[in-house]
Amino acid sequence: MWLQATIHCCSSITNHKHIIQAQIKICRHVYAVMADSVVSFVLDHLSELVAREANLLYGVKDRVQSLQNELQMINELLNTSKRKKGISNTVVNQIRDVAHLAEDVIDTFVAKVAIYKRRTMLGRMLHGFGQVRLLHDVADKVDKMKTTLNEIRDNKDKYDAFKEINNQSAAEEEEEKERAQSLHKLRRDVEEENVVGFVDDSKDIIKRILEGGSNRKVVSIIGMGGLGKTTLARKVYNSSEVQQHFECRAWVYVSNECRVRELLLGLLKHLMPNFEQQCRGKKKGKKSTQDNSSLSEEELKKLVRNSLESRTYLVVVDDLWKRQDWDEVQDVFPDNNRGSRVLITSRLKEVALHTSHDLPYYLQFLSEEESWELFCRKVFRGEDYPSDLEALGKQMVQSCRGLPLSIIVLAGLLAYKEKSHREWSKVVGHVNWYLTRDHTQVKDIVLKLSYDNLPRRLKPCFLYLGIFPEDFQIPVTPLLQKWVAEGFIQDTGNRDPDEVAEDYLYELIDRSLVQVAKGKTNRDVHVHDLLRDLCISESKEDKVFEICTDNNILIPTKPRRLSIHCKVGHYISSSNNDHSCIRSLFLFGQDDFGTGKQWKWLSKDFKLVRVLELGPTWLSTLSNLGNFIHLRYLRIEATSDFTFVPSSILHLWNLQIIDLSNWRYVTEISFPVEMWKLKHLRHLNARGPIKLRGNCSGSDEKMWNLQTISDLVVNRQATSLIKKGTFPNLKMIRLCVTSEYKDDEITKLLQSLQQSSHLSKLEIVLWDIYDKGCKPKELLQSLGQFNCITFLIIENVFDLLTCAFTFPPNVMELELSEINRITDEGMNGLGNLTKLKILELWGPLYKGDSFDLNCVEGSFPKLEVFEMAYLSLEKWKLGNGGMSRLQSLIIYNCESLDDLPNELWSLSGLRRVNVRECSKQMYDTLRNLETNNGVELILEEDRDTLL
């Protein structure tokens, strides 16, 4: 019987194609119309799963066709629901659960078939009856899903009929309108005329408003909800300088549901104080012709324009959410050549940029001092407070993370409590819970409003940010790769999904839902604690993911994604949760994961996992990887000597991203050379050298999807793969050249890489090459032939810049480290790079021989950012016209340098100079320097140097 099923499989794979294609179209259409983003994602992913694993779905042709028909019914159901003002949460949740079940059935079937196919012929014969039972089990489960979907559809029809009879939709609309009005009132209640922290902000906004030409100008303030944009705008609006400057002022509140007519009437109340009276009044026994109910929008617009045309005006358009709302009303603000201004507040950068070409004003969070001052003003109202409350108060204020609205609500809560250590201790540790209770404004103003207004495609990406621990700095690149692996990035067309994911992240940043972490690279992001709590609560409701800590480890859950923030050993011994449906697992609690118990638990309970992140963990090797058939993303942060990746990883043909980290960067990680078997692999990255092992002479297969490799040790296997053109679409590669390399391997490898037309980023690490008496110039002499390289990093260059060395001609970013010395010849080679925009030069941590830096006239014509660190530099000369486009200069720990060239300060584009850990003479000189052209000078002293 199993043989018949196998034969049936081979003959039916081709017939699956039209079924699969039709199902994909159905599921994508469902995705386009579904009201619930979680349900739409599951269905869309289900269609992708069926398509990609079609070769393993033998024997279930009829059941796939049956499932297709049921999905068609869901499609019709949701299309009908949309026309009838939405579908009940109950029905959506039921459909979601069925979709999850369908996903589980297919995932489990594929995993078992994949293991079956890896068996020998004898093994298949012995397990043949098990395959038959598996087919029967799938058929039975599909039939049960069909029955469930029929019941959902029938119940939904009854619900719609009952709703239509009782006219519930109108009542719901009225309730929603009352809620919006109540929210508006709550929002006004938290405004403060003299809120702390806005002194400098208000001066800046006032300056922007009063300065400029006579043409009408739009000034915008953007920031996260609850950050105080309206408060700041009100402070500016009521300032004496603004009142004296403008002949008339008006304030209009827009909100996320803009009603143009109400907005125009609101403006007329400010501009024509007697407008309503005129509309209601009668003249000679007849009703006035200015009855506002009979005036059209165009007539109202004309009245507003006429009121503003002859006067210098300031209009505040508060809480603007949509570009089209501005397009609806902007023509009522005439450019009357009188220096009139429009001040806009918004959460969205794209809206601010749409209203004006001027950059918006980004409102920042309050500092710790400002937060404490605001808290004290609201709680103690200028009175002295018990000293034993200060520590508790500051701890609670710190939980607000500088968000004024949160501080005001927290202060309002504590102002009416007994001011005692006992009472305040009850609140500490539960601040976010108090802030987001139903009777507070924070939940609606800050959280739900921003989330509800997200496009459907961004909602799962935003919720995903909740899987990370509190105050976690989220690395951008792994985050984007996880989004892609999870299937959040849809309909990319011909674009790279990583690029689309980056666009999504920028959208969340521009919507003030994600903040860029401060740092040199800006490659980390974070979310405010309140927004993180929103991600967690929304995800729990929709079963997107679950966070497990020591506090909730005993609570039974069954999510699709699990993020464990406690020690894994503790979780395993304490939790009895069912993990059979887990698709993503994240382990953030540091633990020893190298024991057999943990690995047995992982391989047994998480067979359907697609995304797996382990770390930081004590790990020496991997085992039983071949069972994770569906794995798309693997990230391991090892705190031990993790040195070996088994060949079983080659069974994971769905893998897209492998990200390995070793606590000892110099320890090599052995990886099987037959990596070409991973057809879908897009990124192979390691923070530590990857050394390929095995025989690669027998295959010429290509890895068409592979884009990045790091850090690849240059050996016989690596050279062979690159010479064969195994990676035709490679965009970035980081090479490690060790003392074990053969003399001609790096030269041959670089010559082969020149054929990679997509390669734009090249990084080379030179390890211990001087042990063989070789020099970087001899190894890297062919780099000048790389016309496609725009980003180049070379580590351990030593004496490379003491001679005329030819770099890639089109390089735009160049980083060189471990520089012993730079001669005029070497500097001229850098200065002649006509497209170079960013240059970083790093010396060794130990102090070497001193030298001078001479940038000749006209050198570095396109350079914008120049960074020097740890260089034994004594003098720096800058010729006329050198670095003419420089914008930012960073000098770090160049202690022998006592002065900067005078020509530097005459550069018209220079905006920022940051000098850290400099000599005492340099510090004294720059401290007394008066800069021109608005250059920002940041001087950070090194106390040891200045003693």
Short mmCIF file of N, CA and C in Angstrom, two decimals, residues 808-927:
data_model
loop_
_atom_site.label_atom_id
_atom_site.label_comp_id
_atom_site.label_asym_id
_atom_site.label_seq_id
_atom_site.Cartn_x
_atom_site.Cartn_y
_atom_site.Cartn_z
N PRO A 808 40.03 50.66 -5.03
CA PRO A 808 38.95 50.63 -6.02
C PRO A 808 38.53 52.06 -6.40
N PRO A 809 38.45 52.38 -7.68
CA PRO A 809 38.24 53.77 -8.10
C PRO A 809 36.88 54.36 -7.73
N ASN A 810 35.87 53.51 -7.52
CA ASN A 810 34.52 54.00 -7.25
C ASN A 810 34.13 53.88 -5.78
N VAL A 811 35.11 53.64 -4.91
CA VAL A 811 34.79 53.46 -3.51
C VAL A 811 34.25 54.76 -2.92
N MET A 812 33.16 54.63 -2.13
CA MET A 812 32.52 55.78 -1.49
C MET A 812 32.74 55.78 0.02
N GLU A 813 32.90 54.58 0.60
CA GLU A 813 33.17 54.46 2.03
C GLU A 813 34.41 53.59 2.20
N LEU A 814 35.37 54.09 2.99
CA LEU A 814 36.63 53.38 3.17
C LEU A 814 37.02 53.40 4.63
N GLU A 815 37.26 52.20 5.19
CA GLU A 815 37.71 52.07 6.58
C GLU A 815 39.01 51.28 6.62
N LEU A 816 40.04 51.86 7.21
CA LEU A 816 41.33 51.21 7.34
C LEU A 816 41.72 51.22 8.82
N SER A 817 42.20 50.06 9.33
CA SER A 817 42.54 50.00 10.75
C SER A 817 43.94 49.46 10.95
N GLU A 818 44.44 49.63 12.19
CA GLU A 818 45.79 49.22 12.55
C GLU A 818 46.84 49.85 11.64
N ILE A 819 46.71 51.16 11.43
CA ILE A 819 47.64 51.90 10.57
C ILE A 819 48.86 52.30 11.40
N ASN A 820 50.02 51.85 10.99
CA ASN A 820 51.24 52.22 11.70
C ASN A 820 51.71 53.62 11.33
N ARG A 821 51.60 53.94 10.06
CA ARG A 821 52.18 55.20 9.58
C ARG A 821 51.55 55.57 8.25
N ILE A 822 51.47 56.88 7.97
CA ILE A 822 50.94 57.38 6.71
C ILE A 822 51.95 58.36 6.13
N THR A 823 52.37 58.13 4.89
CA THR A 823 53.28 59.05 4.21
C THR A 823 52.48 59.94 3.26
N ASP A 824 53.16 60.97 2.72
CA ASP A 824 52.49 61.85 1.75
C ASP A 824 52.03 61.04 0.54
N GLU A 825 52.82 60.06 0.15
CA GLU A 825 52.47 59.23 -1.00
C GLU A 825 51.18 58.44 -0.73
N GLY A 826 51.08 57.88 0.47
CA GLY A 826 49.88 57.14 0.82
C GLY A 826 48.66 58.04 0.94
N MET A 827 48.86 59.24 1.51
CA MET A 827 47.73 60.17 1.65
C MET A 827 47.25 60.69 0.31
N ASN A 828 48.17 60.88 -0.62
CA ASN A 828 47.78 61.33 -1.95
C ASN A 828 46.93 60.27 -2.65
N GLY A 829 47.27 58.99 -2.41
CA GLY A 829 46.47 57.92 -3.00
C GLY A 829 45.03 57.96 -2.52
N LEU A 830 44.85 58.25 -1.23
CA LEU A 830 43.50 58.38 -0.69
C LEU A 830 42.81 59.64 -1.23
N GLY A 831 43.56 60.74 -1.27
CA GLY A 831 42.98 62.01 -1.70
C GLY A 831 42.54 62.03 -3.14
N ASN A 832 43.07 61.12 -3.95
CA ASN A 832 42.71 61.08 -5.36
C ASN A 832 41.46 60.25 -5.64
N LEU A 833 40.87 59.67 -4.59
CA LEU A 833 39.62 58.92 -4.77
C LEU A 833 38.48 59.91 -4.96
N THR A 834 38.04 60.11 -6.18
CA THR A 834 37.13 61.20 -6.52
C THR A 834 35.70 60.99 -6.04
N LYS A 835 35.34 59.74 -5.64
CA LYS A 835 33.98 59.48 -5.20
C LYS A 835 33.88 59.19 -3.71
N LEU A 836 35.01 59.28 -3.01
CA LEU A 836 35.05 58.94 -1.59
C LEU A 836 34.27 59.96 -0.76
N LYS A 837 33.29 59.46 0.04
CA LYS A 837 32.46 60.33 0.88
C LYS A 837 32.73 60.13 2.37
N ILE A 838 33.07 58.91 2.76
CA ILE A 838 33.30 58.61 4.18
C ILE A 838 34.65 57.92 4.31
N LEU A 839 35.51 58.45 5.19
CA LEU A 839 36.84 57.89 5.40
C LEU A 839 37.09 57.73 6.90
N GLU A 840 37.46 56.51 7.30
CA GLU A 840 37.81 56.24 8.69
C GLU A 840 39.22 55.65 8.73
N LEU A 841 40.11 56.28 9.51
CA LEU A 841 41.48 55.84 9.65
C LEU A 841 41.74 55.56 11.13
N TRP A 842 42.08 54.30 11.44
CA TRP A 842 42.31 53.89 12.82
C TRP A 842 43.73 53.37 12.98
N GLY A 843 44.40 53.86 14.00
CA GLY A 843 45.73 53.37 14.32
C GLY A 843 45.66 52.23 15.32
N PRO A 844 46.81 51.68 15.70
CA PRO A 844 46.84 50.61 16.71
C PRO A 844 46.57 51.17 18.10
N LEU A 845 46.12 50.32 19.01
CA LEU A 845 45.85 50.77 20.37
C LEU A 845 47.13 51.19 21.08
N TYR A 846 48.26 50.57 20.69
CA TYR A 846 49.53 50.99 21.27
C TYR A 846 50.08 52.18 20.48
N LYS A 847 50.92 52.99 21.12
CA LYS A 847 51.44 54.19 20.47
C LYS A 847 52.61 53.83 19.56
N GLY A 848 52.53 54.23 18.28
CA GLY A 848 53.59 53.95 17.32
C GLY A 848 54.42 55.18 17.01
N ASP A 849 55.19 55.10 15.93
CA ASP A 849 56.01 56.23 15.50
C ASP A 849 55.12 57.37 15.04
N SER A 850 55.52 58.60 15.37
CA SER A 850 54.72 59.76 15.01
C SER A 850 54.93 60.14 13.55
N PHE A 851 53.94 60.80 12.97
CA PHE A 851 54.02 61.24 11.57
C PHE A 851 53.09 62.44 11.38
N ASP A 852 53.22 63.10 10.23
CA ASP A 852 52.36 64.23 9.86
C ASP A 852 51.38 63.79 8.78
N LEU A 853 50.26 64.48 8.76
CA LEU A 853 49.23 64.20 7.76
C LEU A 853 49.13 65.40 6.83
N ASN A 854 49.37 65.19 5.55
CA ASN A 854 49.41 66.29 4.59
C ASN A 854 48.36 66.07 3.51
N CYS A 855 47.28 66.83 3.55
CA CYS A 855 46.23 66.76 2.54
C CYS A 855 46.45 67.90 1.55
N VAL A 856 46.86 67.57 0.35
CA VAL A 856 47.27 68.60 -0.61
C VAL A 856 46.06 69.32 -1.17
N GLU A 857 46.35 70.37 -1.89
CA GLU A 857 45.32 71.22 -2.48
C GLU A 857 44.42 70.42 -3.41
N GLY A 858 43.13 70.56 -3.23
CA GLY A 858 42.15 69.91 -4.09
C GLY A 858 41.92 68.44 -3.82
N SER A 859 42.54 67.88 -2.79
CA SER A 859 42.36 66.46 -2.49
C SER A 859 41.01 66.21 -1.81
N PHE A 860 40.57 64.97 -1.85
CA PHE A 860 39.30 64.56 -1.24
C PHE A 860 38.13 65.45 -1.68
N PRO A 861 37.87 65.51 -2.98
CA PRO A 861 36.86 66.46 -3.49
C PRO A 861 35.43 66.18 -3.05
N LYS A 862 35.10 64.90 -2.72
CA LYS A 862 33.71 64.56 -2.36
C LYS A 862 33.57 64.16 -0.89
N LEU A 863 34.64 64.21 -0.12
CA LEU A 863 34.60 63.70 1.25
C LEU A 863 33.65 64.51 2.12
N GLU A 864 32.76 63.80 2.84
CA GLU A 864 31.78 64.44 3.72
C GLU A 864 32.03 64.12 5.20
N VAL A 865 32.51 62.91 5.48
CA VAL A 865 32.75 62.48 6.87
C VAL A 865 34.19 61.97 6.97
N PHE A 866 34.95 62.51 7.93
CA PHE A 866 36.34 62.09 8.14
C PHE A 866 36.52 61.76 9.62
N GLU A 867 36.96 60.52 9.88
CA GLU A 867 37.16 60.09 11.26
C GLU A 867 38.58 59.55 11.42
N MET A 868 39.27 60.03 12.47
CA MET A 868 40.61 59.55 12.81
C MET A 868 40.61 59.10 14.27
N ALA A 869 41.28 57.98 14.53
CA ALA A 869 41.33 57.47 15.91
C ALA A 869 42.65 56.74 16.14
N TYR A 870 43.24 56.97 17.30
CA TYR A 870 44.45 56.27 17.75
C TYR A 870 45.63 56.44 16.78
N LEU A 871 45.65 57.50 16.03
CA LEU A 871 46.78 57.76 15.14
C LEU A 871 47.86 58.54 15.89
N SER A 872 49.11 58.18 15.68
CA SER A 872 50.24 58.90 16.31
C SER A 872 50.56 60.13 15.45
N LEU A 873 49.62 61.00 15.38
CA LEU A 873 49.65 62.14 14.47
C LEU A 873 50.11 63.39 15.22
N GLU A 874 51.11 64.11 14.66
CA GLU A 874 51.61 65.32 15.31
C GLU A 874 51.08 66.58 14.65
N LYS A 875 51.08 66.62 13.32
CA LYS A 875 50.59 67.80 12.61
C LYS A 875 49.68 67.38 11.47
N TRP A 876 48.68 68.21 11.24
CA TRP A 876 47.76 67.97 10.14
C TRP A 876 47.71 69.24 9.29
N LYS A 877 48.06 69.08 8.01
CA LYS A 877 48.04 70.20 7.07
C LYS A 877 46.93 69.98 6.06
N LEU A 878 46.18 71.03 5.80
CA LEU A 878 45.06 70.95 4.85
C LEU A 878 45.24 72.04 3.80
N GLY A 879 45.52 71.62 2.57
CA GLY A 879 45.74 72.58 1.50
C GLY A 879 44.45 73.25 1.06
N ASN A 880 44.58 74.38 0.39
CA ASN A 880 43.41 75.12 -0.10
C ASN A 880 42.58 74.24 -1.03
N GLY A 881 41.30 74.22 -0.79
CA GLY A 881 40.41 73.41 -1.63
C GLY A 881 40.37 71.95 -1.24
N GLY A 882 41.18 71.54 -0.26
CA GLY A 882 41.15 70.17 0.21
C GLY A 882 39.93 69.91 1.08
N MET A 883 39.32 68.75 0.91
CA MET A 883 38.12 68.39 1.69
C MET A 883 37.06 69.48 1.62
N SER A 884 36.83 70.00 0.43
CA SER A 884 35.95 71.16 0.27
C SER A 884 34.51 70.89 0.66
N ARG A 885 34.08 69.59 0.67
CA ARG A 885 32.68 69.28 0.99
C ARG A 885 32.54 68.62 2.37
N LEU A 886 33.57 68.72 3.19
CA LEU A 886 33.53 68.07 4.50
C LEU A 886 32.41 68.63 5.36
N GLN A 887 31.62 67.72 5.97
CA GLN A 887 30.51 68.11 6.84
C GLN A 887 30.76 67.73 8.29
N SER A 888 31.39 66.57 8.51
CA SER A 888 31.56 66.07 9.87
C SER A 888 32.99 65.57 10.07
N LEU A 889 33.61 66.01 11.18
CA LEU A 889 34.97 65.58 11.52
C LEU A 889 34.95 64.98 12.92
N ILE A 890 35.52 63.78 13.06
CA ILE A 890 35.59 63.10 14.35
C ILE A 890 37.04 62.71 14.60
N ILE A 891 37.58 63.17 15.71
CA ILE A 891 38.95 62.84 16.08
C ILE A 891 38.91 62.23 17.48
N TYR A 892 39.43 61.02 17.60
CA TYR A 892 39.33 60.28 18.85
C TYR A 892 40.69 59.73 19.24
N ASN A 893 41.17 60.15 20.41
CA ASN A 893 42.40 59.61 20.99
C ASN A 893 43.62 59.77 20.09
N CYS A 894 43.73 60.93 19.47
CA CYS A 894 44.96 61.30 18.76
C CYS A 894 45.70 62.29 19.65
N GLU A 895 46.34 61.78 20.68
CA GLU A 895 46.83 62.62 21.77
C GLU A 895 48.06 63.45 21.41
N SER A 896 48.75 63.10 20.31
CA SER A 896 49.93 63.87 19.91
C SER A 896 49.56 65.09 19.07
N LEU A 897 48.34 65.14 18.61
CA LEU A 897 47.90 66.25 17.77
C LEU A 897 47.48 67.43 18.65
N ASP A 898 48.15 68.58 18.48
CA ASP A 898 47.92 69.73 19.36
C ASP A 898 47.05 70.80 18.73
N ASP A 899 46.79 70.73 17.43
CA ASP A 899 46.02 71.80 16.79
C ASP A 899 45.38 71.26 15.52
N LEU A 900 44.34 71.95 15.06
CA LEU A 900 43.68 71.63 13.81
C LEU A 900 44.02 72.70 12.78
N PRO A 901 44.06 72.37 11.50
CA PRO A 901 44.42 73.36 10.47
C PRO A 901 43.42 74.50 10.41
N ASN A 902 43.92 75.73 10.22
CA ASN A 902 43.05 76.90 10.15
C ASN A 902 42.09 76.80 8.97
N GLU A 903 42.54 76.16 7.88
CA GLU A 903 41.69 76.05 6.68
C GLU A 903 40.40 75.28 6.96
N LEU A 904 40.43 74.47 8.01
CA LEU A 904 39.25 73.65 8.34
C LEU A 904 38.04 74.52 8.62
N TRP A 905 38.26 75.63 9.36
CA TRP A 905 37.14 76.44 9.82
C TRP A 905 36.54 77.31 8.71
N SER A 906 37.21 77.36 7.57
CA SER A 906 36.67 78.15 6.46
C SER A 906 35.86 77.30 5.49
N LEU A 907 35.75 75.98 5.76
CA LEU A 907 34.96 75.11 4.89
C LEU A 907 33.48 75.44 5.05
N SER A 908 32.83 75.79 3.95
CA SER A 908 31.44 76.28 4.02
C SER A 908 30.46 75.20 4.43
N GLY A 909 30.76 73.92 4.14
CA GLY A 909 29.80 72.86 4.45
C GLY A 909 30.00 72.22 5.80
N LEU A 910 31.06 72.61 6.53
CA LEU A 910 31.35 71.97 7.82
C LEU A 910 30.25 72.27 8.83
N ARG A 911 29.73 71.21 9.45
CA ARG A 911 28.62 71.38 10.39
C ARG A 911 28.95 70.87 11.80
N ARG A 912 29.88 69.90 11.88
CA ARG A 912 30.09 69.27 13.18
C ARG A 912 31.54 68.83 13.33
N VAL A 913 32.16 69.20 14.46
CA VAL A 913 33.50 68.76 14.79
C VAL A 913 33.46 68.16 16.19
N ASN A 914 33.84 66.88 16.31
CA ASN A 914 33.81 66.18 17.59
C ASN A 914 35.22 65.71 17.91
N VAL A 915 35.78 66.22 19.00
CA VAL A 915 37.13 65.87 19.41
C VAL A 915 37.06 65.24 20.80
N ARG A 916 37.60 64.02 20.92
CA ARG A 916 37.56 63.30 22.20
C ARG A 916 38.97 62.84 22.58
N GLU A 917 39.23 62.90 23.89
CA GLU A 917 40.50 62.43 24.44
C GLU A 917 41.69 63.00 23.68
N CYS A 918 41.79 64.31 23.71
CA CYS A 918 42.85 65.02 23.00
C CYS A 918 43.91 65.50 23.98
N SER A 919 44.95 66.15 23.46
CA SER A 919 45.99 66.71 24.31
C SER A 919 45.47 67.94 25.04
N LYS A 920 46.18 68.32 26.09
CA LYS A 920 45.77 69.50 26.86
C LYS A 920 45.82 70.75 26.00
N GLN A 921 46.84 70.85 25.15
CA GLN A 921 46.96 72.03 24.30
C GLN A 921 45.79 72.10 23.31
N MET A 922 45.43 70.97 22.74
CA MET A 922 44.29 70.93 21.82
C MET A 922 43.01 71.32 22.55
N TYR A 923 42.84 70.80 23.74
CA TYR A 923 41.63 71.10 24.52
C TYR A 923 41.54 72.59 24.82
N ASP A 924 42.64 73.21 25.27
CA ASP A 924 42.63 74.63 25.61
C ASP A 924 42.38 75.49 24.38
N THR A 925 42.96 75.09 23.25
CA THR A 925 42.78 75.86 22.02
C THR A 925 41.33 75.84 21.55
N LEU A 926 40.76 74.65 21.51
CA LEU A 926 39.39 74.52 21.01
C LEU A 926 38.37 75.07 21.98
N ARG A 927 38.65 75.00 23.26
CA ARG A 927 37.71 75.50 24.26
C ARG A 927 37.49 77.00 24.10
#
